[in-house]
Amino acid sequence: MTLPIETQRTLSDLSSRMHIPEVEILQQAVNEFAEKIRKKQRLMSFAGMLTEDEAEELLQTIRTNRLDKITEFDVGHK
């Protein structure tokens, strides 16, 4: 596998800064990407199960909870 030069530089820089082998960085990145895809696939398996109104309500709840968490984090660290 050949990586673009900019990716090689970034990988080398991360490896130097974090004192971690490049292979370990690549493994972690691939594993995290795979987990992100798995989560998205699990979520997409519910697509079509909800009415449009139910989906909008769920989305609004998620957004509200997300904002609440951000606010709690900001308040807790001031």
Coordinates of N, CA and C in Angstrom, one line a residue:
M1 N 0.9 -1.2 0.0 CA 0.0 0.0 0.0 C 0.9 1.2 0.0
T2 N 0.5 2.2 -0.8 CA 1.3 3.4 -0.9 C 0.4 4.6 -0.4
L3 N 0.9 5.3 0.5 CA 0.1 6.5 1.0 C 0.5 7.8 0.4
P4 N -0.4 8.7 0.2 CA 0.0 10.0 -0.3 C 1.1 10.6 0.6
I5 N 1.9 11.4 0.0 CA 3.0 12.0 0.7 C 2.6 12.8 2.0
E6 N 1.5 13.6 1.8 CA 1.0 14.3 3.0 C 0.5 13.4 4.1
T7 N -0.1 12.3 3.8 CA -0.5 11.3 4.8 C 0.7 10.7 5.4
Q8 N 1.7 10.4 4.7 CA 3.0 9.9 5.2 C 3.6 10.9 6.2
R9 N 3.6 12.1 5.8 CA 4.2 13.2 6.7 C 3.4 13.3 8.0
T10 N 2.1 13.3 7.9 CA 1.2 13.4 9.1 C 1.4 12.2 10.0
L11 N 1.5 11.0 9.4 CA 1.7 9.8 10.2 C 3.0 9.8 10.9
S12 N 4.1 10.2 10.2 CA 5.4 10.3 10.7 C 5.4 11.3 11.9
D13 N 4.8 12.4 11.7 CA 4.7 13.5 12.7 C 4.0 13.0 14.0
L14 N 2.8 12.3 13.8 CA 2.1 11.8 14.9 C 2.9 10.7 15.6
S15 N 3.6 9.9 14.9 CA 4.4 8.9 15.5 C 5.5 9.5 16.4
S16 N 6.2 10.5 15.8 CA 7.2 11.2 16.6 C 6.7 11.9 17.8
R17 N 5.6 12.6 17.7 CA 5.1 13.4 18.8 C 4.6 12.5 19.9
M18 N 3.9 11.4 19.5 CA 3.3 10.5 20.5 C 4.1 9.3 20.9
H19 N 5.3 9.2 20.3 CA 6.1 8.0 20.6 C 5.4 6.7 20.5
I20 N 4.7 6.6 19.4 CA 3.9 5.4 19.0 C 4.3 5.0 17.6
P21 N 4.5 3.7 17.4 CA 4.9 3.2 16.0 C 3.8 3.6 15.0
E22 N 4.2 3.9 13.8 CA 3.2 4.3 12.8 C 2.2 3.2 12.5
V23 N 2.6 1.9 12.6 CA 1.6 0.8 12.4 C 0.5 0.9 13.5
E24 N 0.9 1.2 14.7 CA -0.1 1.2 15.8 C -1.1 2.4 15.5
I25 N -0.6 3.5 15.0 CA -1.5 4.6 14.7 C -2.5 4.2 13.6
L26 N -1.9 3.6 12.5 CA -2.8 3.1 11.4 C -3.8 2.1 11.9
Q27 N -3.4 1.2 12.8 CA -4.4 0.2 13.3 C -5.5 0.8 14.1
Q28 N -5.1 1.7 14.9 CA -6.1 2.4 15.7 C -7.1 3.2 14.8
A29 N -6.6 3.9 13.8 CA -7.4 4.7 12.9 C -8.4 3.8 12.1
V30 N -7.9 2.6 11.6 CA -8.7 1.7 10.9 C -9.8 1.1 11.8
N31 N -9.4 0.8 13.0 CA -10.4 0.2 14.0 C -11.5 1.2 14.3
E32 N -11.1 2.5 14.6 CA -12.1 3.5 14.9 C -13.0 3.8 13.7
F33 N -12.4 3.8 12.5 CA -13.2 4.0 11.3 C -14.2 2.8 11.1
A34 N -13.8 1.6 11.3 CA -14.7 0.4 11.2 C -15.8 0.5 12.2
E35 N -15.5 0.9 13.5 CA -16.5 1.1 14.5 C -17.5 2.1 14.1
K36 N -17.1 3.2 13.6 CA -17.9 4.3 13.1 C -18.9 3.8 12.1
I37 N -18.4 3.0 11.1 CA -19.2 2.4 10.1 C -20.3 1.4 10.7
R38 N -19.8 0.6 11.6 CA -20.7 -0.4 12.3 C -21.9 0.4 13.0
K39 N -21.5 1.5 13.7 CA -22.6 2.2 14.4 C -23.6 2.8 13.4
K40 N -23.0 3.3 12.3 CA -23.9 3.9 11.3 C -24.8 2.9 10.7
Q41 N -24.3 1.7 10.4 CA -25.1 0.6 9.9 C -26.2 0.2 10.8
R42 N -25.9 0.1 12.1 CA -26.9 -0.3 13.1 C -28.0 0.8 13.1
L43 N -27.6 2.1 13.1 CA -28.6 3.1 13.1 C -29.4 3.1 11.8
M44 N -28.8 2.8 10.7 CA -29.5 2.8 9.4 C -30.5 1.6 9.3
S45 N -30.2 0.5 10.1 CA -31.1 -0.6 10.1 C -32.5 -0.2 10.6
F46 N -32.6 0.9 11.3 CA -33.9 1.4 11.8 C -34.6 2.3 10.8
A47 N -33.9 2.7 9.7 CA -34.5 3.5 8.7 C -35.8 2.9 8.1
G48 N -36.8 3.7 8.0 CA -38.1 3.2 7.4 C -39.0 2.6 8.5
M49 N -38.5 2.4 9.7 CA -39.4 1.8 10.7 C -40.3 2.9 11.4
L50 N -39.9 4.2 11.3 CA -40.6 5.2 11.9 C -41.3 6.1 10.9
T51 N -42.4 6.7 11.3 CA -43.1 7.6 10.5 C -42.2 8.9 10.4
E52 N -42.5 9.7 9.4 CA -41.7 11.0 9.3 C -41.8 11.8 10.6
D53 N -43.0 11.9 11.2 CA -43.1 12.7 12.4 C -42.4 12.1 13.6
E54 N -42.4 10.7 13.7 CA -41.6 10.0 14.7 C -40.1 10.3 14.6
A55 N -39.7 10.2 13.3 CA -38.3 10.4 13.0 C -37.8 11.8 13.4
E56 N -38.7 12.8 13.0 CA -38.4 14.2 13.3 C -38.3 14.4 14.8
E57 N -39.2 13.8 15.6 CA -39.3 13.9 17.0 C -38.0 13.3 17.6
L58 N -37.6 12.1 17.2 CA -36.4 11.5 17.6 C -35.2 12.3 17.4
L59 N -35.1 12.8 16.2 CA -34.0 13.7 15.8 C -33.9 14.9 16.7
Q60 N -35.0 15.5 16.9 CA -35.0 16.7 17.8 C -34.6 16.4 19.2
T61 N -35.0 15.2 19.7 CA -34.6 14.8 21.1 C -33.1 14.5 21.1
I62 N -32.6 13.9 20.1 CA -31.1 13.7 20.0 C -30.4 15.0 20.0
R63 N -30.8 16.0 19.2 CA -30.2 17.3 19.1 C -30.2 18.0 20.5
T64 N -31.4 18.0 21.1 CA -31.5 18.6 22.4 C -30.6 18.0 23.5
N65 N -30.6 16.7 23.5 CA -29.7 16.0 24.5 C -28.3 16.3 24.2
R66 N -27.9 16.4 23.0 CA -26.5 16.7 22.6 C -26.1 18.0 23.1
L67 N -27.0 19.0 22.8 CA -26.7 20.4 23.3 C -26.7 20.5 24.8
D68 N -27.5 19.7 25.5 CA -27.5 19.7 27.0 C -26.2 19.2 27.5
K69 N -25.6 18.1 26.8 CA -24.4 17.6 27.2 C -23.2 18.6 27.0
I70 N -23.3 19.3 25.9 CA -22.2 20.3 25.6 C -22.3 21.4 26.7
T71 N -23.5 21.8 27.0 CA -23.7 22.9 28.0 C -23.2 22.4 29.3
E72 N -23.5 21.2 29.7 CA -23.1 20.6 31.0 C -21.5 20.6 31.1
F73 N -20.9 20.2 30.0 CA -19.5 20.1 29.9 C -18.8 21.5 30.1
D74 N -19.4 22.5 29.3 CA -18.8 23.8 29.4 C -19.0 24.4 30.8
V75 N -20.1 24.2 31.4 CA -20.4 24.8 32.7 C -19.5 24.1 33.7
G76 N -19.3 22.8 33.6 CA -18.5 22.1 34.6 C -17.0 22.4 34.6
H77 N -16.5 23.0 33.5 CA -15.1 23.3 33.4 C -14.8 24.8 33.4
K78 N -15.7 25.6 33.8 CA -15.4 27.1 33.9 C -14.9 27.5 35.2

